[in-house]
Amino acid sequence: MSEISCPVSKTIAELDAMIASNRIKTPKSRRIAEEIRVLMEDVAWGRAGKDHLSAMAKLSQELVKESDTPSCATMGNMIGAALTDHSESFQSHVNTHNCPTGECVNLAPAPCQMACPAGIDIPTYVTLIGMGRYDEAIEVIRKDNPFPWVCGLVCTRPCEFMCVRARIDTPVSIKFLKAYAAEQAMSEGQYRNPPQAPPNGKKVCIVGAGPAGMTAAYYLALKGYGVRVIEQLPMAGGMLMVGIPRYRLPREVIDREVDMIRELGVEFEFNTRFGWRVHINQLRKEGFEAFLFTIGAHKCSPMRVPGENDFAEVFTAVSFLREVALGDREKPGDKVLIIGGGNVAIDSARTCIRLGCKEVVLAYRRTRAEMPADEEEIEQAEEEGVQMNFLTIPVEIVGEEYSMTKMHCVRAELVAREGSTRMSPVPIFGSDFYIEIDAIIVAVGQRIDHTIMSDLPDLDWTRRNTINVNRATMETSLEGVFAAGDDVLGPATVIEAIAGGKKAASAIDRYLHGLPQRQLPPVPVRRSRTEFLKVPASTKMSLKRPEMPLLNYNRRRVTFQQVELGYEENAVREEARRCLRCDICRRCGDCVAVCRDRMGIDALHLGYLDFDHPVKSDFRNVAEKCIACGACAENCKNNAMQIHDEGDERILSLCGIVLNRQKLVFCESCGAVLGPAKYLDYIDKRISQQTTAQNTNRYLCLNCSRKQTAQQHDEQVVPLF
Amino acid sequence: MLHRGDRVEIFRKSDDESWQNYMDEFVGAHGIITDPDTSINDSDALVEVSLVDKGTHRLPQDCIRKLED
């Protein structure tokens, strides 16, 4: 029982144990306990209405009053306490049909939502986008992430990796749908902040205006806190602004979303480095009661080769990208060598192309297959003219009279090291060669600038030189001091930074209200249960993920214009229709099993239901064998599979996908619905009893059939006289 | 070396300091690598993995093994 973390499931288990133990003696107390059990089950199955919780609270009080034994009173109190202490979770079960822990299986969030570090309710907003309700989609996203537009352009989209649709063909283009909705809502003035709580008189200071810090500022400001953000740079955005090139993320996108946070009264102090002009003691005196550090990882790791510190033409990727982002358009040289194989290396190389460098070479010590950069980014870099030198190890930077001239390199081969499955690059003896260059950009990793934190000498650090925090609450080793983002995880993703900021905001809120901190990281919360988009099976299968239109090749090489041009509205609406609505269909497979094993039909071949061994799925094939009996719908616990009659047809659908449509047969005598012909044939074969009158071969319902048989019998009876 | 999209299993608890108690329940879970170390292929880096029904987490690599296709 201790392993159950859902308060609803836990209360049911305790209630069951109590009822089974016979410790409730009087019939009245037993009845009350059983009534509570029924209502609690409704909550767990998503069947509860708005009065369920108050009814259970009332019944639990009655149980205490009626207590015939001490354990009876204990149970009443236990239920009352569960309803009060976990009201948020109970409400979530009732209002949004969501069990955040996933223990009430049919109410668990979809895999895409679970995969999103920020826990955004993806099926809901994708469906809203499919309906053209972009402002509502943005409202749903911003409950968990205040940067839908930014993430629509640069998110690493873990959601798409877990997208169940990928088991059929390709994942739903969740990221680009989000970008479209945000752009549309912003353009139409429909991108609004939710209502803000009145000021609570408490102040929080955030150091660093990157995605983690800004996210925390947003959620804290919404809760009524006075928030001040201290930022070393002259503008907000952090790595979004100075680490991601403008051709991937235009500045206006960041500015517009930051403006929405500023509208909530968040105060910014730019060009201010924490620990230099501003100190923690001074801020405490100003009334700040909690601090969040989101300083990022803005320092570049060194290459550790001779000559690295001897020439002005050796740049670190972080500082190079920062200077360009801040407006410097001077090219580092004509022939530039980038060292590294990650996304930052690719960003640096593509930026060099745009600055007019004549030759941009990227040197990486392993092969293309090992490159950690995103495949699309590598492809786009190559299209733009970046040359790749694989299996190349830098040895020394060579120069004359304070000016570098070439890079001494050596070829490498990949060798399996003992005890490791990883192939390591090993220099090939005598394979030395030189690359003539006039600038080098080093992109071999990033780390945190510790000096910023010198004001907090007692702060605990990890062996990776990141701030040591409780990952469930983002609390550091110091009272009232929290941390999130790259300074905790190392160089990670934007969406992880946002998730960390949200977690920290929640923990700061608890800290300042004296509430106990959570022991586990928060789990995603479903925000609504939106109706299905109705799509025929053939359309569901034939719709293809749209290609992202790109800026033409020549313009990409000479400007910083956004490369990905975005989808057209029609493509967006169609793409949203590919979503399988895994928030409703839990992929339990009960429908498949009942159709195959109990009905013997085997019409449902939904191979995508299995994560580990998905096999071919085609919704169009269902109609071949399906008799529209409705056994699958009857056994679907979450109402994902539905069957209904519409006009003269019976329609079977799975989360809005129309799997089968069959003409209904009506009783020829009274007009009552008999079912589709295939179903009637199945019944005929399955049981020898027939719904049709054999001798006339007419379709009759049971009543009319009986009447006809009786009439025939009367006619056949020989009169007595 | 882990790549984006690799299907993996959390086959044991990690000895790394970044492993927290709540992660014990991840052992046995299957998932997909969503963000490996995107800088330098460092075997010591924490990698982002989406676990079936357990969310997305950044974990040390010593507890992760690739699943065969």
Short mmCIF file of C-alpha atoms in Angstrom, two decimals, chain A residues 33-358:
data_model
loop_
_atom_site.label_atom_id
_atom_site.label_comp_id
_atom_site.label_asym_id
_atom_site.label_seq_id
_atom_site.Cartn_x
_atom_site.Cartn_y
_atom_site.Cartn_z
CA ALA A 33 -18.41 3.41 4.01
CA GLU A 34 -19.65 1.58 0.93
CA GLU A 35 -21.27 4.74 -0.43
CA ILE A 36 -17.97 6.57 -0.05
CA ARG A 37 -16.26 3.66 -1.80
CA VAL A 38 -18.62 3.95 -4.78
CA LEU A 39 -18.10 7.69 -5.05
CA MET A 40 -14.33 7.30 -4.70
CA GLU A 41 -14.36 4.73 -7.50
CA ASP A 42 -16.20 7.23 -9.69
CA VAL A 43 -13.40 9.72 -9.05
CA ALA A 44 -10.75 7.15 -9.94
CA TRP A 45 -12.51 6.26 -13.17
CA GLY A 46 -13.20 9.79 -14.29
CA ARG A 47 -16.95 9.44 -13.81
CA ALA A 48 -17.29 11.89 -10.94
CA GLY A 49 -19.32 15.09 -11.13
CA LYS A 50 -18.89 18.38 -9.37
CA ASP A 51 -20.79 17.24 -6.26
CA HIS A 52 -18.79 14.08 -5.64
CA LEU A 53 -16.12 15.65 -3.46
CA SER A 54 -18.53 17.55 -1.22
CA ALA A 55 -20.71 14.44 -0.92
CA MET A 56 -17.73 12.35 0.16
CA ALA A 57 -16.68 15.00 2.69
CA LYS A 58 -20.19 15.01 4.13
CA LEU A 59 -20.32 11.22 4.31
CA SER A 60 -16.94 11.05 6.01
CA GLN A 61 -18.23 13.43 8.70
CA GLU A 62 -21.31 11.25 9.11
CA LEU A 63 -19.02 8.27 9.52
CA VAL A 64 -17.20 10.00 12.34
CA LYS A 65 -20.49 10.87 14.05
CA GLU A 66 -21.86 7.37 13.62
CA SER A 67 -18.67 5.76 14.80
CA ASP A 68 -19.46 2.44 16.41
CA THR A 69 -15.80 1.58 16.86
CA PRO A 70 -12.64 3.69 17.10
CA SER A 71 -11.48 2.41 13.73
CA CYS A 72 -14.69 3.68 12.16
CA ALA A 73 -13.97 7.20 13.37
CA THR A 74 -10.38 6.81 12.22
CA MET A 75 -11.57 5.95 8.74
CA GLY A 76 -13.92 8.95 8.62
CA ASN A 77 -11.10 11.22 9.68
CA MET A 78 -8.69 9.60 7.25
CA ILE A 79 -11.05 10.22 4.32
CA GLY A 80 -11.73 13.79 5.44
CA ALA A 81 -8.01 14.46 5.74
CA ALA A 82 -7.28 12.95 2.31
CA LEU A 83 -9.92 15.15 0.71
CA THR A 84 -8.47 18.26 2.36
CA ASP A 85 -4.76 17.53 2.07
CA HIS A 86 -4.94 16.36 -1.53
CA SER A 87 -7.78 18.51 -2.77
CA GLU A 88 -5.73 19.54 -5.82
CA SER A 89 -5.26 15.95 -6.89
CA PHE A 90 -8.91 15.02 -6.26
CA GLN A 91 -10.00 18.09 -8.24
CA SER A 92 -7.68 17.06 -11.05
CA HIS A 93 -9.34 13.64 -11.22
CA VAL A 94 -12.80 15.18 -11.29
CA ASN A 95 -12.35 18.29 -13.40
CA THR A 96 -9.83 17.21 -16.01
CA HIS A 97 -10.04 13.44 -15.68
CA ASN A 98 -6.38 13.36 -14.88
CA CYS A 99 -4.51 11.18 -12.46
CA PRO A 100 -1.15 12.92 -12.23
CA THR A 101 0.59 9.78 -10.93
CA GLY A 102 -0.82 7.57 -13.68
CA GLU A 103 -2.09 5.01 -11.14
CA CYS A 104 -5.72 5.52 -12.09
CA VAL A 105 -4.73 4.10 -15.44
CA ASN A 106 -7.47 5.48 -17.61
CA LEU A 107 -6.83 9.00 -16.34
CA ALA A 108 -3.06 9.13 -16.89
CA PRO A 109 -1.48 11.78 -19.12
CA ALA A 110 -0.52 10.92 -22.72
CA PRO A 111 3.05 9.77 -23.51
CA CYS A 112 3.85 13.08 -25.23
CA GLN A 113 2.74 15.02 -22.16
CA MET A 114 4.69 12.72 -19.86
CA ALA A 115 7.75 13.19 -22.10
CA CYS A 116 7.61 16.97 -21.98
CA PRO A 117 9.89 18.08 -19.12
CA ALA A 118 7.46 20.95 -18.51
CA GLY A 119 4.47 18.57 -18.71
CA ILE A 120 2.46 20.54 -21.28
CA ASP A 121 -0.96 19.08 -22.09
CA ILE A 122 -0.09 18.39 -25.71
CA PRO A 123 -3.14 16.43 -26.94
CA THR A 124 -5.42 19.20 -25.71
CA TYR A 125 -3.60 22.04 -27.40
CA VAL A 126 -3.00 20.10 -30.60
CA THR A 127 -6.73 19.40 -30.80
CA LEU A 128 -7.54 23.07 -30.14
CA ILE A 129 -5.14 24.01 -32.94
CA GLY A 130 -6.94 21.54 -35.20
CA MET A 131 -10.15 23.42 -34.42
CA GLY A 132 -8.53 26.78 -35.17
CA ARG A 133 -8.83 27.85 -31.52
CA TYR A 134 -5.25 29.14 -31.35
CA ASP A 135 -5.68 31.52 -28.41
CA GLU A 136 -7.11 28.72 -26.27
CA ALA A 137 -4.23 26.47 -27.32
CA ILE A 138 -1.75 29.10 -26.15
CA GLU A 139 -3.66 29.46 -22.89
CA VAL A 140 -3.30 25.71 -22.30
CA ILE A 141 0.44 25.74 -23.14
CA ARG A 142 1.18 28.71 -20.88
CA LYS A 143 -0.24 26.89 -17.88
CA ASP A 144 3.02 24.93 -18.01
CA ASN A 145 5.35 26.95 -20.22
CA PRO A 146 5.37 30.74 -20.65
CA PHE A 147 7.40 30.50 -23.89
CA PRO A 148 5.23 28.67 -26.45
CA TRP A 149 6.58 30.68 -29.38
CA VAL A 150 10.24 30.24 -28.43
CA CYS A 151 9.73 26.53 -27.86
CA GLY A 152 7.80 26.27 -31.11
CA LEU A 153 11.03 27.26 -32.86
CA VAL A 154 13.86 25.76 -30.83
CA CYS A 155 12.55 23.00 -28.57
CA THR A 156 14.37 19.67 -28.84
CA ARG A 157 10.85 18.16 -28.76
CA PRO A 158 11.13 15.08 -26.56
CA CYS A 159 7.34 14.86 -27.00
CA GLU A 160 7.78 13.95 -30.65
CA PHE A 161 10.16 11.12 -29.77
CA MET A 162 7.47 9.56 -27.60
CA CYS A 163 4.62 10.38 -29.99
CA VAL A 164 2.61 7.20 -30.53
CA ARG A 165 1.88 8.26 -34.12
CA ALA A 166 5.57 7.61 -34.86
CA ARG A 167 4.87 3.91 -34.37
CA ILE A 168 2.57 4.13 -37.41
CA ASP A 169 4.51 6.54 -39.63
CA THR A 170 5.97 9.84 -38.38
CA PRO A 171 5.36 11.79 -35.17
CA VAL A 172 2.92 14.66 -35.12
CA SER A 173 4.77 17.90 -35.77
CA ILE A 174 4.00 19.17 -32.28
CA LYS A 175 6.74 21.78 -32.15
CA PHE A 176 5.78 23.60 -35.33
CA LEU A 177 2.07 23.52 -34.49
CA LYS A 178 2.89 25.32 -31.26
CA ALA A 179 4.92 27.95 -33.11
CA TYR A 180 2.07 28.56 -35.53
CA ALA A 181 -0.50 28.92 -32.75
CA ALA A 182 1.72 31.34 -30.81
CA GLU A 183 2.44 33.48 -33.87
CA GLN A 184 -1.22 33.54 -34.82
CA ALA A 185 -2.41 34.40 -31.31
CA MET A 186 0.25 37.09 -30.92
CA SER A 187 -0.52 38.58 -34.31
CA GLU A 188 -4.23 38.76 -33.57
CA GLY A 189 -3.73 40.22 -30.08
CA GLN A 190 -5.17 37.07 -28.54
CA TYR A 191 -2.01 36.11 -26.66
CA ARG A 192 -2.96 37.16 -23.14
CA ASN A 193 -1.74 36.67 -19.60
CA PRO A 194 -4.00 34.78 -17.23
CA PRO A 195 -5.49 36.63 -14.23
CA GLN A 196 -2.90 37.51 -11.61
CA ALA A 197 -3.33 37.01 -7.85
CA PRO A 198 -3.27 40.21 -5.78
CA PRO A 199 0.16 41.17 -4.37
CA ASN A 200 1.05 39.04 -1.34
CA GLY A 201 3.74 41.39 -0.05
CA LYS A 202 6.59 38.91 -0.50
CA LYS A 203 9.62 39.50 -2.71
CA VAL A 204 11.76 37.05 -4.68
CA CYS A 205 15.03 37.83 -6.43
CA ILE A 206 16.02 35.89 -9.54
CA VAL A 207 19.58 36.04 -10.82
CA GLY A 208 19.67 35.41 -14.57
CA ALA A 209 17.03 36.29 -17.17
CA GLY A 210 17.31 33.09 -19.20
CA PRO A 211 14.45 30.65 -19.82
CA ALA A 212 14.61 29.14 -16.30
CA GLY A 213 14.68 32.51 -14.52
CA MET A 214 11.99 34.05 -16.71
CA THR A 215 9.72 31.05 -16.25
CA ALA A 216 10.04 31.24 -12.49
CA ALA A 217 9.42 35.01 -12.66
CA TYR A 218 6.23 34.39 -14.64
CA TYR A 219 4.74 31.83 -12.27
CA LEU A 220 5.76 33.72 -9.15
CA ALA A 221 4.36 37.01 -10.50
CA LEU A 222 1.08 35.22 -11.27
CA LYS A 223 0.93 34.12 -7.64
CA GLY A 224 1.29 37.73 -6.46
CA TYR A 225 4.99 37.85 -5.59
CA GLY A 226 7.10 40.92 -6.23
CA VAL A 227 9.84 39.65 -8.55
CA ARG A 228 13.11 41.31 -9.47
CA VAL A 229 15.34 39.77 -12.13
CA ILE A 230 19.03 40.67 -12.15
CA GLU A 231 20.74 40.16 -15.49
CA GLN A 232 24.33 40.68 -16.56
CA LEU A 233 23.41 41.23 -20.21
CA PRO A 234 21.65 44.34 -21.52
CA MET A 235 18.47 42.39 -22.34
CA ALA A 236 16.43 39.40 -21.20
CA GLY A 237 16.62 35.95 -22.77
CA GLY A 238 19.95 34.55 -21.59
CA MET A 239 21.14 31.76 -23.86
CA LEU A 240 17.98 32.13 -25.96
CA MET A 241 19.23 35.58 -26.88
CA VAL A 242 23.00 35.15 -27.02
CA GLY A 243 23.45 31.41 -27.56
CA ILE A 244 20.93 30.65 -30.31
CA PRO A 245 21.53 32.43 -33.62
CA ARG A 246 18.83 34.73 -35.00
CA TYR A 247 18.25 32.60 -38.10
CA ARG A 248 16.84 29.95 -35.75
CA LEU A 249 15.17 32.21 -33.20
CA PRO A 250 14.41 35.82 -34.16
CA ARG A 251 14.94 38.35 -31.40
CA GLU A 252 11.39 39.67 -31.79
CA VAL A 253 10.01 36.30 -30.70
CA ILE A 254 11.94 36.43 -27.44
CA ASP A 255 11.14 40.11 -26.88
CA ARG A 256 7.40 39.62 -27.37
CA GLU A 257 7.19 36.72 -24.94
CA VAL A 258 9.40 38.51 -22.40
CA ASP A 259 7.08 41.53 -22.71
CA MET A 260 4.19 39.35 -21.58
CA ILE A 261 6.16 38.55 -18.41
CA ARG A 262 7.09 42.20 -17.94
CA GLU A 263 3.36 43.05 -18.13
CA LEU A 264 2.89 41.11 -14.89
CA GLY A 265 5.05 43.66 -13.08
CA VAL A 266 8.32 41.75 -13.06
CA GLU A 267 11.14 44.22 -12.52
CA PHE A 268 14.40 43.85 -14.51
CA GLU A 269 17.83 45.11 -13.62
CA PHE A 270 20.02 44.71 -16.71
CA ASN A 271 23.78 45.17 -17.06
CA THR A 272 24.10 44.03 -13.46
CA ARG A 273 26.41 41.23 -12.48
CA PHE A 274 25.49 39.52 -9.23
CA GLY A 275 28.34 39.59 -6.74
CA TRP A 276 29.89 42.74 -8.14
CA ARG A 277 27.52 45.64 -7.65
CA VAL A 278 24.69 43.65 -6.08
CA HIS A 279 25.18 41.33 -3.12
CA ILE A 280 22.91 38.85 -1.41
CA ASN A 281 23.05 40.55 1.99
CA GLN A 282 22.08 43.84 0.48
CA LEU A 283 19.15 42.18 -1.32
CA ARG A 284 18.04 40.53 1.92
CA LYS A 285 18.00 43.96 3.55
CA GLU A 286 15.79 45.15 0.71
CA GLY A 287 13.26 42.51 1.75
CA PHE A 288 13.95 39.67 -0.66
CA GLU A 289 13.14 36.44 1.16
CA ALA A 290 14.02 33.86 -1.48
CA PHE A 291 16.61 33.70 -4.25
CA LEU A 292 16.70 31.73 -7.45
CA PHE A 293 19.95 31.37 -9.37
CA THR A 294 19.60 30.65 -13.07
CA ILE A 295 22.96 31.84 -14.29
CA GLY A 296 23.37 29.30 -17.09
CA ALA A 297 26.60 27.84 -18.41
CA HIS A 298 28.17 30.68 -20.36
CA LYS A 299 31.81 29.70 -20.14
CA CYS A 300 33.52 27.65 -22.84
CA SER A 301 35.63 24.61 -22.03
CA PRO A 302 39.20 24.90 -23.29
CA MET A 303 40.59 22.77 -26.13
CA ARG A 304 43.86 22.21 -24.22
CA VAL A 305 46.27 22.45 -27.15
CA PRO A 306 49.42 24.58 -27.42
CA GLY A 307 48.81 28.02 -28.90
CA GLU A 308 45.20 28.20 -27.68
CA ASN A 309 45.88 31.26 -25.55
CA ASP A 310 48.51 32.87 -27.75
CA PHE A 311 46.50 34.37 -30.60
CA ALA A 312 43.72 36.93 -30.77
CA GLU A 313 42.08 34.97 -33.59
CA VAL A 314 41.14 32.08 -31.30
CA PHE A 315 37.56 32.57 -30.12
CA THR A 316 35.34 30.54 -27.87
CA ALA A 317 32.02 29.65 -29.49
CA VAL A 318 30.02 31.06 -26.59
CA SER A 319 31.66 34.47 -26.75
CA PHE A 320 31.61 34.51 -30.57
CA LEU A 321 27.88 33.76 -30.74
CA ARG A 322 27.21 36.27 -27.95
CA GLU A 323 29.03 39.10 -29.74
CA VAL A 324 27.21 38.39 -32.99
CA ALA A 325 23.87 38.26 -31.14
CA LEU A 326 24.66 41.61 -29.55
CA GLY A 327 25.17 43.17 -32.95
CA ASP A 328 28.81 42.58 -33.94
CA ARG A 329 28.81 41.65 -37.61
CA GLU A 330 32.55 41.52 -38.16
CA LYS A 331 33.68 38.18 -39.56
CA PRO A 332 36.35 36.41 -37.50
CA GLY A 333 38.42 35.72 -40.63
CA ASP A 334 38.17 34.50 -44.22
CA LYS A 335 39.18 30.94 -43.47
CA VAL A 336 37.65 29.78 -40.20
CA LEU A 337 38.07 26.44 -38.47
CA ILE A 338 35.44 25.34 -35.97
CA ILE A 339 36.50 22.71 -33.46
CA GLY A 340 33.67 20.48 -32.17
CA GLY A 341 30.74 18.40 -33.37
CA GLY A 342 27.84 19.60 -31.26
CA ASN A 343 25.01 22.02 -31.90
CA VAL A 344 27.09 24.98 -30.73
CA ALA A 345 29.79 24.11 -33.26
CA ILE A 346 27.20 23.93 -36.03
CA ASP A 347 25.63 27.24 -34.93
CA SER A 348 29.08 28.87 -35.00
CA ALA A 349 29.84 27.51 -38.46
CA ARG A 350 26.52 28.62 -39.94
CA THR A 351 26.95 32.04 -38.33
CA CYS A 352 30.40 32.36 -39.97
CA ILE A 353 28.85 31.61 -43.37
CA ARG A 354 26.33 34.42 -42.81
CA LEU A 355 29.07 36.84 -41.78
CA GLY A 356 30.77 36.30 -45.14
CA CYS A 357 33.63 33.95 -44.23
CA LYS A 358 34.90 32.44 -47.46
#
